[in-house]
Each structure stands twice: as C-alpha cells, then as structure tokens.
mmCIF file of C-alpha atoms in Angstrom:
data_model
loop_
_atom_site.group_PDB
_atom_site.id
_atom_site.type_symbol
_atom_site.label_atom_id
_atom_site.label_comp_id
_atom_site.label_asym_id
_atom_site.label_seq_id
_atom_site.Cartn_x
_atom_site.Cartn_y
_atom_site.Cartn_z
ATOM 1 C CA MET A 138 -62.728 -21.081 -8.649
ATOM 2 C CA GLN A 139 -60.130 -23.769 -9.175
ATOM 3 C CA PHE A 140 -59.289 -22.269 -12.566
ATOM 4 C CA ARG A 141 -58.836 -18.821 -10.979
ATOM 5 C CA LYS A 142 -56.430 -20.201 -8.318
ATOM 6 C CA SER A 143 -54.362 -21.976 -10.976
ATOM 7 C CA TRP A 144 -54.193 -18.818 -13.091
ATOM 8 C CA ILE A 145 -53.039 -16.728 -10.111
ATOM 9 C CA MET A 146 -50.336 -19.274 -9.207
ATOM 10 C CA ALA A 147 -49.081 -19.360 -12.793
ATOM 11 C CA LEU A 148 -48.939 -15.563 -12.915
ATOM 12 C CA ALA A 149 -46.992 -15.433 -9.649
ATOM 13 C CA LEU A 150 -44.501 -18.047 -10.874
ATOM 14 C CA THR A 151 -43.972 -16.116 -14.107
ATOM 15 C CA SER A 152 -43.272 -12.926 -12.128
ATOM 16 C CA VAL A 153 -40.685 -14.654 -9.920
ATOM 17 C CA VAL A 154 -38.830 -16.014 -12.953
ATOM 18 C CA ALA A 155 -38.869 -12.607 -14.638
ATOM 19 C CA LEU A 156 -37.575 -10.844 -11.522
ATOM 20 C CA SER A 157 -34.842 -13.442 -11.125
ATOM 21 C CA ALA A 158 -33.736 -12.921 -14.710
ATOM 22 C CA CYS A 159 -33.666 -9.142 -14.210
ATOM 23 C CA GLY A 160 -31.605 -9.565 -11.062
ATOM 24 C CA ASN A 161 -29.069 -11.738 -12.851
ATOM 25 C CA ASN A 162 -28.837 -9.343 -15.773
ATOM 26 C CA GLY A 163 -28.359 -6.437 -13.383
ATOM 27 C CA GLY A 164 -25.414 -8.229 -11.751
ATOM 28 C CA ASN A 165 -23.818 -8.918 -15.100
ATOM 29 C CA ASN A 166 -24.240 -5.320 -16.170
ATOM 30 C CA ALA A 167 -22.665 -4.102 -12.950
ATOM 31 C CA ALA A 168 -19.609 -6.235 -13.605
ATOM 32 C CA THR A 169 -19.417 -5.157 -17.214
ATOM 33 C CA ASN A 170 -19.812 -1.464 -16.443
ATOM 34 C CA ASN A 171 -17.346 -1.319 -13.572
ATOM 35 C CA GLY A 172 -14.810 0.867 -15.338
ATOM 36 C CA GLY A 173 -14.578 -1.399 -18.357
ATOM 37 C CA ASN A 174 -11.194 -2.729 -17.261
ATOM 38 C CA ASN A 175 -12.208 -4.666 -14.181
ATOM 39 C CA ALA A 176 -12.799 -7.897 -16.069
ATOM 40 C CA ALA A 177 -9.846 -9.649 -14.459
ATOM 41 C CA ALA A 178 -11.160 -8.865 -10.988
ATOM 42 C CA THR A 179 -14.819 -9.626 -11.617
ATOM 43 C CA ASN A 180 -14.319 -12.692 -13.780
ATOM 44 C CA THR A 181 -14.479 -15.335 -11.081
ATOM 45 C CA ALA A 182 -14.406 -18.246 -13.489
ATOM 46 C CA ASN A 183 -11.193 -19.983 -14.478
ATOM 47 C CA SER A 184 -10.534 -21.611 -17.845
ATOM 48 C CA SER A 185 -12.543 -24.690 -16.849
ATOM 49 C CA GLY A 186 -15.590 -22.558 -16.053
ATOM 50 C CA ALA A 187 -15.321 -22.975 -12.269
ATOM 51 C CA GLU A 188 -14.987 -20.028 -9.894
ATOM 52 C CA LEU A 189 -11.473 -19.077 -8.790
ATOM 53 C CA SER A 190 -10.533 -20.437 -5.404
ATOM 54 C CA GLY A 191 -7.520 -20.975 -3.214
ATOM 55 C CA SER A 192 -5.054 -18.865 -1.259
ATOM 56 C CA ILE A 193 -2.204 -16.587 -2.314
ATOM 57 C CA LEU A 194 0.658 -15.669 0.008
ATOM 58 C CA ALA A 195 2.970 -12.813 -0.998
ATOM 59 C CA SER A 196 5.908 -11.489 0.990
ATOM 60 C CA GLY A 197 8.863 -9.157 0.588
ATOM 61 C CA SER A 198 9.260 -5.500 -0.336
ATOM 62 C CA THR A 199 7.607 -3.039 2.051
ATOM 63 C CA ALA A 200 7.901 -0.378 -0.669
ATOM 64 C CA LEU A 201 5.562 -2.452 -2.857
ATOM 65 C CA GLN A 202 3.375 -3.643 0.011
ATOM 66 C CA PRO A 203 0.769 -0.822 -0.040
ATOM 67 C CA LEU A 204 -0.047 -1.465 -3.700
ATOM 68 C CA VAL A 205 -0.278 -5.244 -3.359
ATOM 69 C CA GLU A 206 -2.430 -4.957 -0.245
ATOM 70 C CA GLN A 207 -4.879 -2.514 -1.823
ATOM 71 C CA VAL A 208 -5.222 -4.509 -5.030
ATOM 72 C CA ALA A 209 -5.559 -7.745 -3.047
ATOM 73 C CA GLU A 210 -8.583 -6.347 -1.197
ATOM 74 C CA LYS A 211 -10.316 -5.472 -4.465
ATOM 75 C CA PHE A 212 -9.441 -8.862 -5.950
ATOM 76 C CA MET A 213 -10.862 -10.713 -2.938
ATOM 77 C CA ASP A 214 -14.029 -8.606 -3.027
ATOM 78 C CA ALA A 215 -14.612 -9.819 -6.573
ATOM 79 C CA ASN A 216 -13.454 -13.396 -5.945
ATOM 80 C CA ALA A 217 -15.034 -14.661 -2.746
ATOM 81 C CA GLY A 218 -13.269 -18.015 -3.003
ATOM 82 C CA VAL A 219 -9.769 -16.497 -2.974
ATOM 83 C CA ASP A 220 -7.780 -15.410 0.082
ATOM 84 C CA VAL A 221 -4.739 -13.156 -0.498
ATOM 85 C CA GLN A 222 -2.318 -12.437 2.338
ATOM 86 C CA VAL A 223 0.497 -9.896 1.987
ATOM 87 C CA GLN A 224 3.515 -9.736 4.287
ATOM 88 C CA GLY A 225 6.566 -7.461 4.422
ATOM 89 C CA GLY A 226 10.049 -8.484 5.487
ATOM 90 C CA GLY A 227 12.101 -6.886 2.717
ATOM 91 C CA SER A 228 12.975 -7.866 -0.835
ATOM 92 C CA GLY A 229 15.638 -10.356 0.224
ATOM 93 C CA THR A 230 13.139 -12.174 2.397
ATOM 94 C CA GLY A 231 10.530 -12.261 -0.350
ATOM 95 C CA LEU A 232 12.982 -13.595 -2.914
ATOM 96 C CA THR A 233 14.354 -16.241 -0.567
ATOM 97 C CA GLN A 234 10.884 -17.402 0.429
ATOM 98 C CA VAL A 235 9.565 -17.661 -3.124
ATOM 99 C CA ALA A 236 12.762 -19.454 -4.177
ATOM 100 C CA GLU A 237 12.158 -21.961 -1.370
ATOM 101 C CA LYS A 238 8.459 -22.207 -2.365
ATOM 102 C CA GLN A 239 7.388 -20.943 1.045
ATOM 103 C CA VAL A 240 5.245 -18.232 -0.584
ATOM 104 C CA ASP A 241 3.482 -17.907 -3.931
ATOM 105 C CA ILE A 242 4.835 -14.441 -4.749
ATOM 106 C CA GLY A 243 8.089 -12.763 -3.749
ATOM 107 C CA ASN A 244 7.802 -8.974 -3.923
ATOM 108 C CA SER A 245 11.064 -7.212 -4.658
ATOM 109 C CA ASP A 246 12.491 -3.788 -5.530
ATOM 110 C CA VAL A 247 15.520 -5.450 -7.158
ATOM 111 C CA PHE A 248 16.138 -8.104 -9.763
ATOM 112 C CA ALA A 249 16.399 -11.595 -8.284
ATOM 113 C CA GLU A 250 19.863 -11.985 -9.812
ATOM 114 C CA GLU A 251 21.068 -9.082 -7.665
ATOM 115 C CA LYS A 252 19.983 -10.651 -4.384
ATOM 116 C CA LEU A 253 20.204 -14.392 -5.002
ATOM 117 C CA LYS A 254 23.845 -14.961 -5.856
ATOM 118 C CA ASP A 255 26.476 -17.646 -5.437
ATOM 119 C CA ALA A 256 24.799 -20.713 -3.926
ATOM 120 C CA ASP A 257 21.337 -19.316 -4.687
ATOM 121 C CA ALA A 258 22.067 -18.333 -8.307
ATOM 122 C CA ASP A 259 20.386 -21.468 -9.662
ATOM 123 C CA LYS A 260 17.298 -20.725 -7.596
ATOM 124 C CA ALA A 261 17.093 -17.273 -9.155
ATOM 125 C CA LYS A 262 16.972 -18.834 -12.632
ATOM 126 C CA ALA A 263 13.767 -20.686 -11.697
ATOM 127 C CA LEU A 264 11.953 -17.468 -10.797
ATOM 128 C CA VAL A 265 9.631 -15.747 -13.250
ATOM 129 C CA ASP A 266 9.695 -11.947 -13.162
ATOM 130 C CA HIS A 267 6.440 -9.969 -13.269
ATOM 131 C CA GLN A 268 7.249 -6.237 -13.356
ATOM 132 C CA VAL A 269 4.148 -4.450 -12.107
ATOM 133 C CA ALA A 270 5.292 -0.848 -11.585
ATOM 134 C CA VAL A 271 8.192 1.521 -10.999
ATOM 135 C CA VAL A 272 9.047 2.933 -7.577
ATOM 136 C CA ALA A 273 11.115 6.048 -6.938
ATOM 137 C CA ILE A 274 13.044 6.501 -3.707
ATOM 138 C CA ALA A 275 13.436 9.964 -2.181
ATOM 139 C CA THR A 276 15.841 11.174 0.491
ATOM 140 C CA VAL A 277 13.852 12.526 3.424
ATOM 141 C CA SER A 278 14.736 14.318 6.643
ATOM 142 C CA ASN A 279 13.093 15.558 9.786
ATOM 143 C CA PRO A 280 11.360 18.829 8.805
ATOM 144 C CA ASP A 281 13.571 20.845 11.165
ATOM 145 C CA ALA A 282 16.888 19.773 9.571
ATOM 146 C CA GLY A 283 16.891 22.965 7.532
ATOM 147 C CA VAL A 284 17.948 21.824 4.053
ATOM 148 C CA ASP A 285 16.083 21.463 0.767
ATOM 149 C CA SER A 286 18.638 19.607 -1.382
ATOM 150 C CA LEU A 287 21.748 17.463 -1.036
ATOM 151 C CA THR A 288 24.352 16.469 -3.588
ATOM 152 C CA LYS A 289 25.385 12.900 -4.218
ATOM 153 C CA GLN A 290 28.720 13.505 -2.482
ATOM 154 C CA GLN A 291 27.046 15.062 0.550
ATOM 155 C CA LEU A 292 24.802 12.012 0.856
ATOM 156 C CA VAL A 293 27.776 9.669 0.581
ATOM 157 C CA ASP A 294 29.567 11.650 3.290
ATOM 158 C CA ILE A 295 26.490 11.542 5.543
ATOM 159 C CA PHE A 296 25.878 7.810 5.159
ATOM 160 C CA THR A 297 29.572 6.998 5.654
ATOM 161 C CA GLY A 298 29.825 9.178 8.768
ATOM 162 C CA LYS A 299 32.085 11.947 7.407
ATOM 163 C CA ILE A 300 29.377 14.576 7.803
ATOM 164 C CA LYS A 301 27.750 14.387 11.223
ATOM 165 C CA ASN A 302 25.916 17.696 11.667
ATOM 166 C CA TRP A 303 23.334 19.399 9.464
ATOM 167 C CA LYS A 304 25.201 22.717 9.711
ATOM 168 C CA GLU A 305 27.966 21.167 7.574
ATOM 169 C CA VAL A 306 25.530 21.112 4.636
ATOM 170 C CA GLY A 307 23.889 24.468 5.322
ATOM 171 C CA GLY A 308 21.238 23.281 7.744
ATOM 172 C CA ALA A 309 20.502 23.565 11.449
ATOM 173 C CA ASP A 310 23.099 23.017 14.154
ATOM 174 C CA GLN A 311 21.762 19.550 14.809
ATOM 175 C CA ALA A 312 23.457 16.139 14.927
ATOM 176 C CA ILE A 313 22.484 13.879 12.025
ATOM 177 C CA GLN A 314 20.647 10.681 12.956
ATOM 178 C CA ILE A 315 20.729 8.077 10.183
ATOM 179 C CA ILE A 316 17.655 5.871 9.781
ATOM 180 C CA ASN A 317 18.800 3.028 7.532
ATOM 181 C CA ARG A 318 17.403 -0.258 6.254
ATOM 182 C CA PRO A 319 18.751 -3.776 6.904
ATOM 183 C CA SER A 320 20.964 -5.431 4.312
ATOM 184 C CA SER A 321 18.027 -7.547 3.081
ATOM 185 C CA SER A 322 16.109 -4.438 2.027
ATOM 186 C CA GLY A 323 15.571 -3.846 -1.667
ATOM 187 C CA THR A 324 14.897 -0.182 -0.921
ATOM 188 C CA ARG A 325 18.365 0.067 0.599
ATOM 189 C CA ALA A 326 19.911 -1.683 -2.410
ATOM 190 C CA THR A 327 18.161 0.734 -4.779
ATOM 191 C CA TYR A 328 19.246 3.749 -2.739
ATOM 192 C CA GLU A 329 22.857 2.627 -2.463
ATOM 193 C CA ASN A 330 23.055 1.730 -6.151
ATOM 194 C CA PHE A 331 21.481 4.844 -7.626
ATOM 195 C CA ALA A 332 21.709 7.595 -5.004
ATOM 196 C CA LEU A 333 25.051 6.837 -3.345
ATOM 197 C CA GLY A 334 26.718 4.732 -6.018
ATOM 198 C CA THR A 335 28.347 2.603 -3.328
ATOM 199 C CA LYS A 336 27.502 0.198 -0.542
ATOM 200 C CA THR A 337 27.814 1.533 2.995
ATOM 201 C CA GLU A 338 28.576 0.013 6.363
ATOM 202 C CA ASP A 339 26.146 0.213 9.261
ATOM 203 C CA LEU A 340 27.444 3.074 11.411
ATOM 204 C CA ALA A 341 27.415 2.961 15.184
ATOM 205 C CA GLY A 342 24.386 4.845 16.465
ATOM 206 C CA SER A 343 22.394 4.487 13.241
ATOM 207 C CA ILE A 344 18.916 2.992 13.451
ATOM 208 C CA GLN A 345 17.853 0.102 11.220
ATOM 209 C CA GLU A 346 14.214 -0.444 10.388
ATOM 210 C CA ASP A 347 12.718 -2.330 7.443
ATOM 211 C CA SER A 348 9.105 -1.165 7.599
ATOM 212 C CA SER A 349 8.699 1.946 5.465
ATOM 213 C CA GLY A 350 5.798 3.125 7.606
ATOM 214 C CA THR A 351 7.926 2.895 10.738
ATOM 215 C CA VAL A 352 10.853 4.618 8.996
ATOM 216 C CA LYS A 353 8.594 7.559 8.124
ATOM 217 C CA LYS A 354 7.302 7.763 11.699
ATOM 218 C CA ILE A 355 10.815 7.699 13.202
ATOM 219 C CA ILE A 356 12.162 10.352 10.826
ATOM 220 C CA GLY A 357 9.188 12.622 11.444
ATOM 221 C CA GLU A 358 9.582 12.375 15.218
ATOM 222 C CA THR A 359 13.388 12.288 15.595
ATOM 223 C CA PRO A 360 15.357 15.578 15.536
ATOM 224 C CA GLY A 361 18.135 15.482 12.920
ATOM 225 C CA ALA A 362 16.918 12.280 11.292
ATOM 226 C CA ILE A 363 17.601 11.366 7.661
ATOM 227 C CA GLY A 364 16.560 8.338 5.650
ATOM 228 C CA TYR A 365 14.824 7.413 2.408
ATOM 229 C CA LEU A 366 11.325 6.388 1.394
ATOM 230 C CA ALA A 367 9.370 5.379 -1.669
ATOM 231 C CA LEU A 368 7.266 8.207 -3.093
ATOM 232 C CA SER A 369 4.170 6.245 -2.054
ATOM 233 C CA TYR A 370 4.992 6.959 1.614
ATOM 234 C CA LEU A 371 5.710 10.694 1.414
ATOM 235 C CA ASP A 372 3.620 13.213 3.329
ATOM 236 C CA ASP A 373 4.080 16.401 5.348
ATOM 237 C CA SER A 374 5.460 14.565 8.388
ATOM 238 C CA VAL A 375 8.864 14.384 6.649
ATOM 239 C CA LYS A 376 10.848 16.774 4.420
ATOM 240 C CA THR A 377 11.521 15.536 0.888
ATOM 241 C CA LEU A 378 14.992 16.554 -0.314
ATOM 242 C CA ASN A 379 16.067 17.179 -3.891
ATOM 243 C CA TYR A 380 18.950 15.125 -5.252
ATOM 244 C CA ASP A 381 21.697 17.187 -6.939
ATOM 245 C CA GLY A 382 19.028 19.859 -7.358
ATOM 246 C CA VAL A 383 16.542 17.499 -9.042
ATOM 247 C CA GLU A 384 13.137 17.022 -7.446
ATOM 248 C CA PRO A 385 12.072 13.381 -6.930
ATOM 249 C CA SER A 386 8.876 13.841 -8.929
ATOM 250 C CA VAL A 387 7.037 11.421 -11.193
ATOM 251 C CA ASP A 388 7.812 13.539 -14.271
ATOM 252 C CA ASN A 389 11.538 13.586 -13.486
ATOM 253 C CA VAL A 390 11.575 9.832 -12.928
ATOM 254 C CA VAL A 391 9.701 9.120 -16.168
ATOM 255 C CA SER A 392 12.068 11.290 -18.197
ATOM 256 C CA GLY A 393 15.179 9.816 -16.578
ATOM 257 C CA LYS A 394 16.271 13.079 -14.904
ATOM 258 C CA TYR A 395 15.879 11.622 -11.417
ATOM 259 C CA PRO A 396 17.958 8.429 -11.146
ATOM 260 C CA VAL A 397 16.856 6.840 -7.861
ATOM 261 C CA TRP A 398 14.177 4.420 -9.017
ATOM 262 C CA ALA A 399 13.633 0.720 -9.604
ATOM 263 C CA TYR A 400 11.144 -1.715 -11.045
ATOM 264 C CA GLU A 401 8.725 -3.367 -8.661
ATOM 265 C CA HIS A 402 8.882 -7.117 -9.250
ATOM 266 C CA MET A 403 6.448 -9.826 -8.215
ATOM 267 C CA TYR A 404 8.336 -13.097 -8.679
ATOM 268 C CA THR A 405 6.800 -16.552 -8.921
ATOM 269 C CA ASN A 406 8.647 -19.856 -8.764
ATOM 270 C CA GLY A 407 8.023 -21.041 -12.300
ATOM 271 C CA GLU A 408 4.793 -20.163 -14.055
ATOM 272 C CA PRO A 409 2.019 -19.270 -11.577
ATOM 273 C CA ASN A 410 -1.051 -21.403 -11.007
ATOM 274 C CA GLU A 411 -4.386 -20.209 -12.348
ATOM 275 C CA THR A 412 -5.419 -18.237 -9.275
ATOM 276 C CA VAL A 413 -2.060 -16.486 -8.859
ATOM 277 C CA LYS A 414 -1.972 -15.731 -12.586
ATOM 278 C CA ALA A 415 -5.434 -14.169 -12.406
ATOM 279 C CA PHE A 416 -4.253 -11.919 -9.563
ATOM 280 C CA LEU A 417 -1.104 -10.871 -11.451
ATOM 281 C CA ASP A 418 -3.122 -10.283 -14.621
ATOM 282 C CA TYR A 419 -5.504 -8.071 -12.668
ATOM 283 C CA ILE A 420 -2.630 -5.932 -11.383
ATOM 284 C CA MET A 421 -1.654 -5.242 -15.000
ATOM 285 C CA THR A 422 -5.148 -4.105 -16.075
ATOM 286 C CA ASP A 423 -5.783 -0.455 -16.904
ATOM 287 C CA GLU A 424 -8.030 -0.239 -13.855
ATOM 288 C CA VAL A 425 -5.093 -0.911 -11.533
ATOM 289 C CA GLN A 426 -2.265 0.609 -13.584
ATOM 290 C CA LYS A 427 -4.088 3.888 -14.211
ATOM 291 C CA GLY A 428 -5.896 3.826 -10.877
ATOM 292 C CA ASP A 429 -4.275 2.203 -7.845
ATOM 293 C CA VAL A 430 -0.699 2.437 -9.132
ATOM 294 C CA VAL A 431 -0.899 6.181 -9.781
ATOM 295 C CA GLU A 432 -3.062 6.877 -6.718
ATOM 296 C CA LEU A 433 -0.494 5.318 -4.387
ATOM 297 C CA GLY A 434 2.490 7.162 -5.845
ATOM 298 C CA TYR A 435 3.941 4.459 -8.082
ATOM 299 C CA ILE A 436 4.552 4.799 -11.813
ATOM 300 C CA PRO A 437 3.233 2.439 -14.500
ATOM 301 C CA ALA A 438 6.276 0.906 -16.193
ATOM 302 C CA SER A 439 4.639 1.573 -19.558
ATOM 303 C CA GLN A 440 4.982 5.330 -18.949
ATOM 304 C CA MET A 441 8.750 5.249 -18.510
ATOM 305 C CA GLN A 442 10.745 6.959 -21.243
ATOM 306 C CA VAL A 443 13.852 5.076 -20.122
ATOM 307 C CA SER A 444 14.537 1.484 -19.133
ATOM 308 C CA ARG A 445 17.111 -0.125 -16.837
ATOM 309 C CA ASP A 446 18.585 -3.623 -17.004
ATOM 310 C CA VAL A 447 19.873 -5.860 -14.224
ATOM 311 C CA ALA A 448 23.351 -4.320 -14.552
ATOM 312 C CA GLY A 449 21.876 -0.880 -13.907
ATOM 313 C CA THR A 450 22.407 0.384 -17.452
ATOM 314 C CA VAL A 451 19.808 2.977 -18.437
ATOM 315 C CA THR A 452 18.717 3.340 -22.061
ATOM 316 C CA THR A 453 16.207 5.634 -23.720
ATOM 317 C CA LYS A 454 13.170 3.857 -25.114
#
C-alpha cells in the first residue's frame, strides 16, 4: 500500500511539471506568433535580462497624440512594469518640456530647430530626433459652407481676413468663422508653411483651440467654420476641401502632389534610456508602421517618394 501511494504521488508530480512546461511553451508561442513583428512589444527583458520597468511621459503634438496613445496601450499590455502617459499641449510645449527634461519624449509636427530658436537654439542641439511617421494636414469646413476646393490665394485671403463670406469663393451666403491654432501649435506651423506660405496674425473674432478633437467638433457644429486637421481626425462631421484642386489623400502626399504634410517627430533629450528606447523601437516595427500608423491615417515615412529638410526643401527620393 505504501508503494502504491508513493507511485501515485510521483505520477501526479510528473503531470504537474509537464503541464507547467506546456503552459510556458504556449505563452512563448503566443508571443512568437503574434504577427511576427511584435517582438519589441512582447520582449519584456532588457539587455541585462531583467524585465522592462519604469515610466515614460510624452507630451506635445495633438496631431500625433492618437498614434502615440494607441501604441502606448499595446506596449503597456505587453510590458506590465512600464507606465506610459501621453499628454497634448502642442508641439512647442512638447519641445520645450523635453528640452527642459520635464518629459521623456517631446512629440512634434515640426523640426526642433524651427521652434527652439535664439536663446533655446543650444537646447535644440541636445535633442535627438526620432521620425516615426508623416502627417498630412487638410483644410476642412462646416459641411454647409458649400465649397469643395480652395486655391492657395483664397486660403491666404480667408486667414488674413480679406475674404469674409463663403459666397466670395462660390459657397453659401454665410460669414466665415476661422478656427485657428495657438502659436505653439506644430499643426499651425505646418499649415502656414505649406498651405499658406506665410505666417498670419490672429484675427479678431477667430477662435483658437489646440486640441484637434475639439477643433473638429467646433467646425462640425459651427455654421461657416473653417480650419485644418490631420488626416487622422477626418470624418463625415466636417467637409474636407481640396487644395488647388488636389485632394489631400495618402497617395497624393506620398507622390508629392499634395504639399501640406510634415514628419511626426518624437524627440528625446540625448539618447533615450532603455525603456524609452524599447518604446520608440516598437513604434518603428512593421506591426505598428503597417498597422497602427496606416489604420489611424498617418503615413509610414518609408513610403514617401519625396523627402523634406528643415528648410522646407522637397527632393525626390
């Protein structure tokens, strides 16, 4: 009887070990088979063999915010010891905060050299640029404005106050309400640089709002409203307008036909620590570039047939 009890206990112990091994192998296979390109997200070990841990704080561009937030959630799901927080505030805010080491990542629609000038020029030199995508900016109006396309000159005249009614550009007899961004906004800088070709003053009666989500809501609900949004925010609540007859589509951006676009930068102050680097590396994986980036209306920089430098010069690749 004693022999039988010992044999049963040994058999039970062997079964537990075998089941445990199967469970561990199943977990490894799940990580390996998760799209093939999710290694950066599921690899929770750093170079020393320990699991990734720590916090990451990113702030800045609201145009880039949806992508960073979505990828951050996936990264945290795979790395339980990491907490990633994403804040808006505009590109200027993100760049200033990362330059002052108040955040780990400064998200920006513009090159740091464009925003951090004069007294802050030296701070810009310390920042390391991580270009994670391309964003295109479209002119949008309230759906009842009654126009499908505007020329560059018409846009300049609208945003400088020379044209004040939609009927002056073939639309409804409706006063134009400008929904603009604050001066710290990278989206505004991109729009002024590549859609208007000039900086504009803040007109009396115009509305300033930095949050792209709020801008979309205001334009959709305000008669006569006009503004601009990243392609990632477009839906049927606003009317997307062509620019000089060119549709703000991904294909037209990639080919260089549509000029109102910019790189999406995630700046770090010097080289990032191991946890931040793992997050940035994950954003550049095929899983994110071919998945989240495209899904949310951004464009992988690798797809661009043209490139643009800090001076705004466009060259064909």
